[in-house]
Coordinates of C-alpha atoms in Angstrom, one line a residue:
M1 CA 4.9 -3.9 -47.3
K2 CA 2.6 -2.5 -50.0
K3 CA 3.9 0.5 -52.0
K4 CA 0.8 2.5 -51.1
I5 CA -0.7 2.3 -47.6
K6 CA -3.2 4.2 -45.6
L7 CA -1.4 6.4 -43.1
S8 CA -3.4 5.0 -40.1
D9 CA -2.5 1.5 -41.2
F10 CA 1.2 2.5 -41.2
V11 CA 0.8 3.9 -37.7
A12 CA -0.8 0.6 -36.5
Q13 CA 1.9 -1.4 -38.1
F14 CA 4.6 0.7 -36.5
L15 CA 3.0 0.5 -33.0
S16 CA 2.8 -3.3 -33.3
K17 CA 6.6 -3.5 -33.2
Y18 CA 6.6 -2.1 -29.6
V19 CA 3.3 -3.1 -27.9
N20 CA 0.5 -5.6 -28.1
R21 CA -2.0 -3.2 -26.5
V22 CA -2.9 0.4 -27.0
F23 CA -5.2 2.1 -24.4
V24 CA -7.7 4.3 -26.1
G25 CA -10.6 6.7 -25.9
Q26 CA -13.1 7.2 -28.7
G27 CA -13.9 10.2 -30.9
S28 CA -14.4 11.2 -34.5
S29 CA -10.8 12.2 -35.1
V30 CA -9.3 8.9 -34.1
I31 CA -11.7 6.4 -35.7
H32 CA -9.2 5.6 -38.5
I33 CA -6.4 4.9 -36.1
L34 CA -8.5 2.6 -34.0
D35 CA -9.9 0.9 -37.1
S36 CA -6.4 0.2 -38.3
V37 CA -5.3 -1.2 -35.0
D38 CA -8.5 -3.3 -34.8
K39 CA -7.7 -5.0 -38.2
R40 CA -4.4 -6.3 -37.0
K41 CA -3.9 -9.6 -35.1
D42 CA -0.7 -8.6 -33.3
I43 CA -2.1 -5.5 -31.5
N44 CA -5.4 -4.7 -29.8
N45 CA -7.3 -1.7 -28.6
V46 CA -8.3 -1.5 -25.0
P47 CA -11.1 1.0 -24.8
S48 CA -11.4 2.9 -21.5
Q49 CA -14.5 4.5 -20.0
N50 CA -12.6 7.8 -19.7
E51 CA -9.4 8.8 -21.5
Q52 CA -7.8 9.5 -18.1
G53 CA -8.1 5.8 -17.4
A54 CA -6.4 5.0 -20.8
A55 CA -3.4 7.2 -20.1
L56 CA -3.0 5.8 -16.6
A57 CA -3.2 2.3 -18.0
A58 CA -0.6 3.0 -20.6
D59 CA 1.7 4.5 -18.0
A60 CA 1.4 1.3 -15.9
Y61 CA 1.9 -0.9 -19.0
S62 CA 5.1 0.9 -19.7
R63 CA 6.5 0.6 -16.2
L64 CA 6.0 -3.2 -16.1
T65 CA 7.1 -4.0 -19.7
G66 CA 10.1 -1.8 -19.6
N67 CA 9.3 -0.7 -23.1
I68 CA 6.7 2.0 -23.9
G69 CA 3.0 2.6 -23.3
V70 CA 0.7 4.0 -25.9
S71 CA -2.5 6.0 -25.4
I72 CA -4.8 7.4 -28.0
A73 CA -7.5 10.1 -27.8
T74 CA -9.4 12.6 -29.8
S75 CA -8.6 16.3 -29.7
G76 CA -10.3 18.7 -27.3
P77 CA -11.9 16.9 -24.4
G78 CA -10.1 13.6 -25.2
I79 CA -6.6 15.1 -24.9
I80 CA -7.6 17.1 -21.8
N81 CA -8.6 13.8 -20.1
L82 CA -5.3 12.3 -21.1
L83 CA -3.3 15.0 -19.3
Q84 CA -3.4 13.2 -15.9
G85 CA -1.6 10.2 -17.3
I86 CA 0.8 12.3 -19.2
G87 CA 1.7 14.1 -16.0
C88 CA 2.4 10.8 -14.3
S89 CA 4.7 9.6 -17.0
Y90 CA 6.6 12.9 -17.2
F91 CA 7.3 13.4 -13.5
D92 CA 8.2 9.7 -13.0
S93 CA 10.3 9.4 -16.2
V94 CA 8.1 6.8 -17.9
P95 CA 8.2 6.2 -21.7
H96 CA 4.8 6.9 -23.1
L97 CA 3.6 7.7 -26.7
I98 CA 0.4 9.7 -27.0
I99 CA -1.5 10.0 -30.3
S100 CA -4.1 12.7 -30.4
G101 CA -6.5 13.0 -33.3
A102 CA -6.7 16.5 -34.7
V103 CA -9.2 18.3 -37.0
P104 CA -8.5 18.1 -40.7
V105 CA -5.7 20.5 -41.8
P106 CA -8.1 22.7 -43.9
H107 CA -10.1 23.3 -40.7
M108 CA -7.2 24.5 -38.7
R109 CA -6.9 28.3 -38.0
N110 CA -3.8 30.1 -39.0
N111 CA -4.5 33.1 -36.7
K112 CA -4.3 31.9 -33.1
K113 CA -6.3 34.9 -32.0
I114 CA -9.3 33.1 -33.5
R115 CA -10.4 30.7 -30.8
Q116 CA -11.6 27.8 -32.9
I117 CA -12.6 26.9 -36.4
G118 CA -12.6 23.1 -36.6
F119 CA -14.9 21.2 -34.2
Q120 CA -13.0 20.4 -31.0
E121 CA -9.9 22.1 -32.5
M122 CA -7.3 22.7 -29.8
E123 CA -3.6 23.7 -29.6
V124 CA -2.7 20.3 -28.3
V125 CA 1.1 20.7 -28.8
D126 CA 1.2 23.9 -26.9
I127 CA -0.8 22.5 -24.0
V128 CA 1.4 19.4 -23.5
K129 CA 4.8 20.9 -24.2
P130 CA 5.6 21.5 -20.5
I131 CA 4.9 17.9 -19.6
T132 CA 6.4 16.1 -22.6
K133 CA 9.9 15.5 -23.9
Y134 CA 8.8 16.1 -27.5
A135 CA 5.4 17.0 -29.1
T136 CA 4.6 17.7 -32.7
L137 CA 1.7 18.3 -35.1
L138 CA 2.0 16.4 -38.3
K139 CA 1.1 18.4 -41.5
N140 CA 3.1 16.5 -44.1
P141 CA 2.0 12.8 -44.3
N142 CA 5.4 11.8 -45.8
R143 CA 7.1 12.6 -42.5
I144 CA 5.0 10.1 -40.5
K145 CA 7.8 7.5 -40.3
Y146 CA 10.4 10.1 -39.4
E147 CA 8.2 11.5 -36.6
L148 CA 7.2 8.2 -35.1
Q149 CA 10.8 7.0 -35.0
K150 CA 11.8 10.3 -33.4
L151 CA 9.0 10.1 -30.8
V152 CA 10.0 6.6 -29.7
Y153 CA 13.7 7.6 -29.6
Y154 CA 13.2 10.6 -27.4
S155 CA 10.6 8.9 -25.2
K156 CA 13.2 6.2 -24.2
Q157 CA 16.5 8.0 -24.6
G158 CA 18.4 9.5 -21.6
R159 CA 15.9 10.4 -18.9
P160 CA 12.7 8.9 -20.4
G161 CA 9.2 10.5 -20.6
P162 CA 6.1 11.0 -22.6
V163 CA 5.9 12.3 -26.2
L164 CA 3.0 13.2 -28.4
I165 CA 2.0 13.4 -32.0
D166 CA -1.1 15.3 -33.1
L167 CA -2.5 13.5 -36.2
P168 CA -5.1 15.4 -38.4
D169 CA -8.1 13.4 -39.4
D170 CA -7.6 13.9 -43.1
L171 CA -4.0 12.8 -43.0
Q172 CA -4.9 9.6 -41.1
R173 CA -7.1 8.5 -44.1
T174 CA -4.7 9.6 -46.8
Y175 CA -2.5 7.1 -48.7
I176 CA 1.3 7.3 -48.6
D177 CA 4.1 5.8 -50.7
V178 CA 6.2 3.8 -48.2
K179 CA 9.3 4.1 -50.4
K180 CA 9.2 7.9 -50.1
L181 CA 9.1 8.0 -46.3
K182 CA 12.1 9.5 -44.6
S183 CA 13.7 7.8 -41.6
F184 CA 14.9 9.4 -38.4
K185 CA 18.6 9.1 -37.6
P186 CA 19.3 9.4 -33.9
P187 CA 22.0 11.9 -32.9
K188 CA 25.3 10.5 -31.7
N189 CA 25.5 10.5 -27.9
K190 CA 28.7 11.9 -26.6
T191 CA 30.1 9.8 -23.8
K192 CA 31.4 12.0 -20.9
N193 CA 34.7 11.3 -19.4
N194 CA 34.2 11.1 -15.6
I195 CA 37.6 9.7 -14.7
T196 CA 38.4 12.7 -12.4
S197 CA 35.1 12.4 -10.7
I198 CA 35.5 8.7 -10.2
K199 CA 38.8 9.2 -8.5
K200 CA 37.3 11.8 -6.2
A201 CA 34.4 9.5 -5.4
L202 CA 36.8 6.6 -4.6
S203 CA 38.8 8.9 -2.3
M204 CA 35.6 10.0 -0.5
I205 CA 34.4 6.4 -0.1
S206 CA 37.8 5.3 1.3
K207 CA 37.8 8.0 4.0
A208 CA 34.2 7.5 5.1
K209 CA 33.4 5.7 8.4
R210 CA 29.6 5.9 8.1
P211 CA 28.8 5.9 4.4
L212 CA 25.4 5.2 3.0
I213 CA 24.2 4.3 -0.5
I214 CA 20.9 5.9 -1.6
Y215 CA 19.4 4.5 -4.8
G216 CA 16.5 6.0 -6.7
N217 CA 14.4 5.4 -9.8
G218 CA 17.4 6.0 -12.1
I219 CA 18.6 2.5 -11.2
K220 CA 15.5 1.0 -12.7
I221 CA 15.5 3.3 -15.7
A222 CA 19.1 2.4 -16.5
K223 CA 18.4 -1.3 -15.8
A224 CA 21.4 -1.1 -13.4
E225 CA 20.1 -3.5 -10.7
K226 CA 23.0 -5.9 -11.3
E227 CA 25.6 -3.2 -11.1
L228 CA 24.1 -1.8 -7.9
N229 CA 24.2 -5.2 -6.3
Q230 CA 27.8 -5.7 -7.3
F231 CA 28.7 -2.3 -5.8
I232 CA 26.9 -3.1 -2.6
K233 CA 28.6 -6.4 -2.3
K234 CA 32.0 -5.1 -3.1
T235 CA 31.9 -2.2 -0.6
N236 CA 29.7 -3.7 2.1
I237 CA 28.2 -0.2 2.5
P238 CA 24.7 0.0 4.0
F239 CA 22.0 1.1 1.5
A240 CA 18.6 2.8 1.6
P241 CA 16.0 3.0 -1.2
T242 CA 13.8 5.8 -2.2
W243 CA 10.1 4.8 -2.6
A244 CA 10.6 4.1 -6.3
T245 CA 13.2 1.3 -5.5
H246 CA 11.6 0.0 -2.4
D247 CA 11.0 -3.4 -4.1
L248 CA 14.5 -4.1 -5.4
Y249 CA 15.6 -6.2 -2.4
N250 CA 14.0 -8.5 0.2
H251 CA 13.0 -6.5 3.2
D252 CA 15.4 -8.4 5.5
K253 CA 18.5 -8.2 3.3
K254 CA 21.8 -7.6 5.1
N255 CA 22.7 -4.0 5.4
L256 CA 19.4 -2.8 4.0
V257 CA 18.4 0.3 6.0
G258 CA 14.9 0.9 4.7
I259 CA 12.9 4.0 3.7
F260 CA 13.6 7.5 4.8
G261 CA 12.1 11.0 4.4
V262 CA 9.1 13.1 5.4
A263 CA 6.7 10.2 6.0
A264 CA 8.9 7.1 6.4
S265 CA 10.8 5.5 9.4
R266 CA 12.6 6.9 12.4
Y267 CA 15.4 4.4 11.9
G268 CA 15.9 5.4 8.2
N269 CA 16.0 9.1 9.1
F270 CA 18.3 8.6 12.0
T271 CA 20.7 6.7 9.7
I272 CA 20.6 9.5 7.1
Q273 CA 21.3 12.2 9.8
S274 CA 24.2 10.1 11.3
A275 CA 26.0 9.3 8.0
D276 CA 29.2 11.0 7.0
L277 CA 28.9 10.2 3.3
L278 CA 25.9 9.8 1.0
I279 CA 26.4 8.1 -2.3
C280 CA 23.2 9.1 -4.2
L281 CA 22.6 7.0 -7.3
G282 CA 19.8 8.1 -9.7
T283 CA 17.8 10.2 -7.2
R284 CA 17.2 13.9 -7.3
L285 CA 16.7 14.2 -3.5
N286 CA 13.3 15.9 -3.6
Y287 CA 11.6 17.5 -0.6
Q288 CA 9.7 14.3 0.2
L289 CA 13.2 12.8 1.1
T290 CA 15.0 15.9 2.5
G291 CA 12.2 17.8 4.2
A292 CA 11.3 21.4 3.5
K293 CA 14.6 22.6 4.8
P294 CA 17.2 20.6 2.8
E295 CA 20.1 22.4 4.5
T296 CA 19.2 20.2 7.6
F297 CA 19.3 17.0 5.5
A298 CA 22.4 14.9 6.5
P299 CA 24.2 18.0 7.6
F300 CA 27.4 16.3 8.6
A301 CA 27.6 14.1 5.4
K302 CA 29.5 14.7 2.2
K303 CA 27.2 14.1 -0.7
I304 CA 28.0 12.4 -4.1
V305 CA 25.2 12.6 -6.6
V306 CA 25.1 10.7 -9.9
D307 CA 22.4 11.8 -12.3
I308 CA 21.9 11.5 -16.1
D309 CA 20.0 14.8 -16.2
A310 CA 22.5 17.6 -15.9
T311 CA 19.7 20.2 -15.3
E312 CA 19.1 18.6 -11.9
F313 CA 22.5 20.0 -10.9
T314 CA 21.3 23.6 -11.7
K315 CA 18.6 23.7 -9.0
N316 CA 19.0 26.6 -6.6
K317 CA 17.3 24.6 -3.9
G318 CA 18.1 21.3 -2.3
P319 CA 21.0 20.0 -0.2
K320 CA 24.5 21.0 -0.9
I321 CA 26.2 18.5 -3.2
D322 CA 29.9 18.0 -2.8
L323 CA 30.5 15.9 -5.9
K324 CA 28.2 16.1 -9.0
I325 CA 28.6 13.4 -11.6
N326 CA 26.6 13.8 -14.8
S327 CA 26.4 10.2 -16.0
C328 CA 24.1 7.3 -16.7
V329 CA 24.1 5.5 -13.3
K330 CA 24.8 2.2 -15.0
D331 CA 27.9 3.5 -16.7
F332 CA 29.1 5.1 -13.5
L333 CA 28.7 1.8 -11.5
K334 CA 30.4 -0.3 -14.2
V335 CA 33.5 1.9 -13.9
I336 CA 33.6 2.3 -10.2
I337 CA 33.1 -1.5 -9.5
S338 CA 36.1 -2.2 -11.8
K339 CA 38.3 -0.1 -9.5
N340 CA 40.0 -1.0 -6.3
I341 CA 37.6 0.5 -3.8
L342 CA 39.5 1.2 -0.6
N343 CA 37.1 0.7 2.3
N344 CA 38.0 -1.2 5.4
K345 CA 35.0 -3.5 6.2
K346 CA 36.1 -3.6 9.8
I347 CA 35.5 0.1 10.1
L348 CA 32.0 -0.3 8.7
K349 CA 31.0 -3.1 11.0
P350 CA 30.1 -0.8 14.0
W351 CA 28.1 1.4 11.6
A352 CA 26.1 -1.5 10.2
S353 CA 25.5 -2.9 13.7
W354 CA 24.2 0.4 14.9
I355 CA 21.8 0.6 12.0
Q356 CA 20.3 -2.8 12.8
K357 CA 19.9 -2.0 16.5
T358 CA 18.1 1.2 15.6
K359 CA 15.8 -0.6 13.2
K360 CA 14.8 -3.0 16.0
K361 CA 14.2 -0.2 18.4
Y362 CA 11.7 1.6 16.2
P363 CA 9.5 -0.8 14.3
L364 CA 6.9 0.7 12.0
C365 CA 4.2 -1.8 12.9
E366 CA 4.2 -1.9 16.7
K367 CA 2.8 -4.9 18.6
K368 CA 0.3 -2.7 20.3
Y369 CA -1.4 -1.9 17.0
Y370 CA -2.6 -5.5 16.9
L371 CA -4.7 -4.8 20.1
E372 CA -7.1 -2.5 18.2
K373 CA -10.6 -4.0 18.4
K374 CA -13.1 -1.8 16.6
F375 CA -11.3 -1.2 13.3
V376 CA -8.4 -2.5 11.2
N377 CA -5.1 -0.7 11.9
P378 CA -3.6 0.2 8.5
Y379 CA -0.1 -0.7 9.7
V380 CA -1.3 -4.1 10.7
F381 CA -3.1 -4.5 7.4
F382 CA -0.1 -3.8 5.3
N383 CA 2.1 -5.9 7.5
E384 CA -0.2 -8.9 7.1
L385 CA -0.7 -8.3 3.4
S386 CA 3.1 -8.4 2.9
N387 CA 3.1 -11.7 4.8
I388 CA 0.4 -13.3 2.6
T389 CA 1.5 -12.0 -0.9
N390 CA 4.2 -13.8 -2.8
A391 CA 7.3 -12.8 -4.7
K392 CA 5.5 -12.8 -8.0
D393 CA 2.8 -10.3 -7.1
I394 CA 2.5 -6.8 -8.3
I395 CA 1.3 -4.2 -5.8
I396 CA -0.1 -0.8 -6.9
P397 CA -0.8 1.6 -4.0
D398 CA -2.6 4.8 -4.8
A399 CA -2.2 8.3 -3.3
S400 CA -2.4 10.0 0.1
A401 CA -2.4 8.1 3.4
N402 CA -2.8 4.6 2.0
L403 CA 0.3 5.3 -0.1
I404 CA 2.3 6.2 2.9
W405 CA 1.0 3.4 5.0
A406 CA 1.9 1.0 2.2
Y407 CA 5.5 2.1 1.9
Q408 CA 6.0 2.3 5.6
A409 CA 4.5 -1.0 6.6
F410 CA 4.6 -3.3 3.6
K411 CA 7.7 -5.6 3.7
P412 CA 8.8 -6.3 0.1
K413 CA 9.9 -9.7 -1.1
K414 CA 12.5 -9.8 -3.8
G415 CA 10.8 -10.3 -7.1
Q416 CA 7.7 -8.3 -6.2
Q417 CA 7.0 -5.2 -8.2
I418 CA 5.6 -2.2 -6.2
F419 CA 4.9 1.0 -8.0
T420 CA 2.6 4.0 -8.3
S421 CA 2.7 7.5 -9.6
L422 CA 5.0 8.9 -7.0
N423 CA 5.8 12.4 -8.1
H424 CA 2.5 13.6 -9.7
S425 CA 0.5 11.2 -7.4
P426 CA -3.1 11.7 -8.5
M427 CA -5.9 10.2 -6.5
G428 CA -7.5 7.3 -8.5
Y429 CA -4.3 6.1 -10.1
S430 CA -4.2 2.5 -8.9
V431 CA -7.5 1.2 -10.2
A432 CA -7.0 2.6 -13.8
A433 CA -3.3 1.5 -13.7
S434 CA -4.3 -2.0 -12.8
V435 CA -5.8 -2.4 -16.3
G436 CA -2.5 -1.7 -17.9
A437 CA -0.6 -3.8 -15.4
Q438 CA -2.8 -6.9 -15.9
Y439 CA -2.3 -6.6 -19.7
A440 CA 1.4 -6.1 -19.3
K441 CA 1.7 -9.1 -16.9
P442 CA -1.3 -11.4 -17.6
N443 CA 0.1 -14.3 -15.6
K444 CA 0.7 -12.3 -12.4
R445 CA -1.5 -11.2 -9.6
I446 CA -2.3 -7.5 -9.7
I447 CA -3.2 -6.0 -6.3
A448 CA -4.5 -2.4 -6.3
I449 CA -4.8 -0.5 -3.0
I450 CA -6.7 2.7 -2.9
G451 CA -8.4 5.0 -0.4
D452 CA -12.1 5.5 -0.2
G453 CA -11.7 9.1 -1.3
S454 CA -9.5 8.2 -4.2
F455 CA -11.7 5.4 -5.4
Q456 CA -14.3 7.7 -6.9
M457 CA -11.8 9.5 -9.1
N458 CA -11.7 6.6 -11.7
V459 CA -14.5 4.4 -10.5
Q460 CA -15.8 4.1 -14.1
E461 CA -12.8 1.9 -15.0
L462 CA -14.3 -0.9 -12.9
E463 CA -16.4 -1.5 -16.1
T464 CA -13.2 -1.9 -18.1
I465 CA -11.9 -4.4 -15.6
S466 CA -15.3 -6.2 -15.4
Y467 CA -16.0 -6.3 -19.1
N468 CA -12.5 -7.6 -19.9
K469 CA -12.6 -10.1 -17.0
L470 CA -9.3 -8.8 -15.5
P471 CA -8.8 -10.7 -12.2
V472 CA -7.6 -7.6 -10.3
K473 CA -7.7 -7.6 -6.5
I474 CA -8.8 -4.1 -5.2
F475 CA -8.4 -3.2 -1.5
I476 CA -10.1 0.0 -0.4
I477 CA -8.6 1.5 2.7
N478 CA -11.8 3.0 4.0
N479 CA -11.3 5.7 6.6
Q480 CA -14.6 7.4 5.7
G481 CA -13.0 10.5 4.1
Y482 CA -9.7 12.2 3.3
G483 CA -7.6 11.2 6.3
L484 CA -4.3 12.8 5.3
I485 CA -5.9 16.1 4.5
K486 CA -7.8 15.9 7.8
G487 CA -4.4 15.6 9.5
T488 CA -3.2 18.7 7.7
Q489 CA -6.3 20.6 8.6
E490 CA -5.8 19.6 12.2
L491 CA -2.2 20.9 12.1
F492 CA -2.8 24.2 10.3
L493 CA -6.6 25.0 10.7
K494 CA -7.3 23.9 14.3
K495 CA -9.5 21.0 13.2
N496 CA -11.8 23.2 11.0
Y497 CA -12.6 20.3 8.6
V498 CA -13.7 21.3 5.1
G499 CA -14.8 18.8 2.5
V500 CA -13.0 15.8 4.0
D501 CA -15.8 13.6 5.3
S502 CA -19.6 13.4 5.4
S503 CA -19.9 15.9 8.3
S504 CA -17.9 18.5 6.4
G505 CA -19.6 18.3 3.0
L506 CA -18.0 15.2 1.3
G507 CA -20.4 12.5 0.2
L508 CA -19.1 8.9 0.0
P509 CA -21.0 6.0 -1.6
D510 CA -21.7 2.4 -0.5
F511 CA -18.9 0.5 -2.1
K512 CA -20.7 -2.8 -1.8
K513 CA -23.4 -1.5 -4.1
I514 CA -20.9 -0.1 -6.5
A515 CA -19.1 -3.5 -6.7
Y516 CA -22.3 -5.4 -7.4
S517 CA -23.4 -2.8 -10.0
Y518 CA -20.3 -3.6 -12.0
N519 CA -20.8 -7.3 -11.5
I520 CA -17.7 -7.5 -9.3
N521 CA -17.4 -9.6 -6.1
Y522 CA -17.2 -7.8 -2.8
C523 CA -16.0 -8.6 0.7
S524 CA -15.2 -6.5 3.8
I525 CA -12.7 -6.5 6.7
K526 CA -13.9 -4.8 9.8
N527 CA -11.5 -6.0 12.5
H528 CA -8.4 -7.9 13.2
N529 CA -10.2 -11.2 14.0
E530 CA -11.1 -11.7 10.3
L531 CA -8.1 -9.9 8.8
R532 CA -5.8 -12.7 7.7
K533 CA -8.7 -15.0 6.5
K534 CA -10.2 -12.2 4.4
I535 CA -6.9 -11.0 2.9
R536 CA -6.2 -14.6 1.8
F537 CA -9.7 -14.9 0.4
A538 CA -9.4 -11.7 -1.6
V539 CA -5.8 -12.3 -2.8
N540 CA -6.5 -15.9 -3.9
S541 CA -9.8 -15.0 -5.7
K542 CA -9.7 -16.2 -9.3
N543 CA -12.0 -13.3 -10.3
T544 CA -12.0 -9.6 -9.8
I545 CA -12.8 -8.6 -6.2
I546 CA -13.2 -5.5 -4.1
C547 CA -12.2 -5.8 -0.5
D548 CA -13.4 -3.0 1.8
V549 CA -11.0 -2.5 4.7
F550 CA -12.5 -0.3 7.5
V551 CA -9.9 1.9 9.2
D552 CA -10.5 4.2 12.1
P553 CA -11.2 7.7 10.7
K554 CA -9.0 9.2 13.4
Q555 CA -6.0 7.0 12.3
R556 CA -3.1 9.2 11.1
V557 CA 0.3 8.6 9.5
I558 CA 2.8 7.7 12.2
P559 CA 5.6 8.8 12.3
K560 CA 5.4 11.9 10.1
L561 CA 7.4 15.1 9.7
E562 CA 5.8 18.4 10.7
S563 CA 6.5 21.4 8.6
G564 CA 9.8 23.1 9.2
Q565 CA 11.4 20.2 11.2
P566 CA 14.6 18.3 10.2
I567 CA 13.8 14.8 9.1
H568 CA 15.2 13.2 12.3
N569 CA 12.5 15.0 14.4
L570 CA 9.4 13.1 13.3
S571 CA 6.1 13.4 15.1
P572 CA 5.0 12.1 17.6
L573 CA 8.1 13.9 19.0
L574 CA 10.6 12.1 21.1
S575 CA 12.2 13.6 24.2
L576 CA 15.4 15.6 23.4
K577 CA 17.4 13.0 25.3
E578 CA 16.1 10.1 23.3
L579 CA 16.4 12.1 20.1
E580 CA 20.1 12.9 20.7
S581 CA 20.9 9.3 21.7
N582 CA 19.9 8.2 18.2
L583 CA 22.2 10.7 16.3
L584 CA 25.8 9.7 16.1
N585 CA 27.0 13.1 15.0
I586 CA 25.7 14.8 18.2

C-alpha cells in the first residue's frame, strides 16, 4: 500500500475485502467514492435508477451472501431515498453498510437552528439513528480506517443491522498517510453462563407431552441450522418455522408442522394452541405470530424463549414467557444437545400423529380451487410454482396479499432460499431486491413475485435489470388493485373502497406495454388451462421476463385472523363444535 493515498481510494480498497458489488445512486458529493470503486478490478458499482432500489438491492445481496451489503448515495434527496432499504435491514437484522456523501466540512453549519448552508446539507446521522446500529459523521480523515472497521463490526456483531458513515466531499478527495491511521479494536464479548437456565429448560422438556419447537430468523443469523437439526433429531419434537425460516426444510419433512400466525394455516394454529410447551429459538414472537391479543397465544403452554437481544425480554407486551434465556441461539443449542435430554419418544408419538392428521384435514390449497375457470386462483398458482421450481431457485415474494399467498401455499424444497422484507415489508421490494440477489448468486434462478399495486413502487429498476441483462423472472399477481387493503376496508368500512382500484381512484397501467418499453419479454396467464405451461415457460426463460398472472379481484386471503380473535379462530369461522374438536386442551 502506498504511504499517501486518496481517502476515497482507501474506502474502495476497504470495501473490496467484503463485497464485489456496491449498489449506488449518483450525486455531486459521492463522485469521488464512485470513481475510486470504478478504478478497481475487484469491485464494481451497480448504479440504480433510484437510490431506494440501491438500498433494497444491497439488503438482498447481504441476505444471500451472508456477509454485508453496501449502498452509497449523496446527501439530502439521496439519503432520503435510501431510508426504505435501511428500514428493511434494521427490522430484519441484516448487515448493511451505508455511505452517504456530505457537503464539505467548511460548508457545514455549527448552529442547528440554521436550516441549511451547504447545498443539500442534511443532518443525516440524526435522521438514521433510530434505524441503524451505529451512525457517524467523519470530520477527521485519519479516523477513516477506525470508523470503517467499527462500522463493519457493529453491523455484523450480535443482532446484525445497518450502519452508516457520512463522508464530507472535501475529505473524500484529501490524501491520508496510511501509517498514521488508527485501527478499531473490538470490545471483548462476555460469555454468559446459562447453566441454570439450561437445567430448567431440560426439566421443562422432559415433562412436556405436547412440546413444539418454534425457530425464527435468529437461527439463520447465527448460522445454527446444523445445531437446530441435531436438536430436532435428538428430541423428536415437532417443529414449526416462522416465515423467515420457512425455507430451512423440505415441506414434507417428518414432524414439520408448517406456518402459523395471523395469516397462515389452520393446522399450524391448532398445533400452537394445543401445545403444552413452546421452545422458541431466535424469534421475538411478534403480533403477526401471536395475534393482537398475545395473552390468548398458546394459553396452556409453558414458553421458553432464547434470544441474543436482551432488550426483547423487556417488552411490556407479548405472551408471558416462563423461561428467558439471553444467549446466541447457536451457543444455546450446542450446550443443550450435549446434554441427556429426557423425553420419551413414545409419549410424543400420539402428538406427532395428531399434528399430521390435522394437516391433512385442512390443506391450504383445496382441490375445489382448481375448478375456477375465469381467473387463476393464487393458491393454485403458488402450489404449481412450487412444483415446477427446483431446489436451487431463489424466491422473493413482495408485500401484501401476494406475500401471504406465497407463504401459505408455496411448498419449499430444501436448498431453496425464500426471503423478503418481512417486518418493514414495503411494497415494491422484490423487483429491486432481485438486482442484488442476481449479483449475489449469478448462477441461480431468481424469481421475484409482486402484486400489480406494488409493482409501480420500484418499476424504474426494470431498466437496471434490462441494462445489465439480469435474467430475473418476475411474476405479477394481478388482482387489479390493492386486494388486501380492500379486504380490510370490507371488514371495517362496510365496503367503502378508497384508492384501491380503478373504480375508487387508483390508476393501474398496462404491464405488457411497460415490459416492452424496457425491452423485457412478457407473457400472461389468464386461467388454469395454461397455468403449468406458462409457469414453465417463464421460469425456464434464459432472459428477463415478466409474467402477468390474472387473479380474481374478489379473491381474499383464506384463512385469515379477524381483529381481536385468538389465532385458532381464523376466518372463515368454523362451527364451535368443529373448532373445539381441533384443540387438545379443551
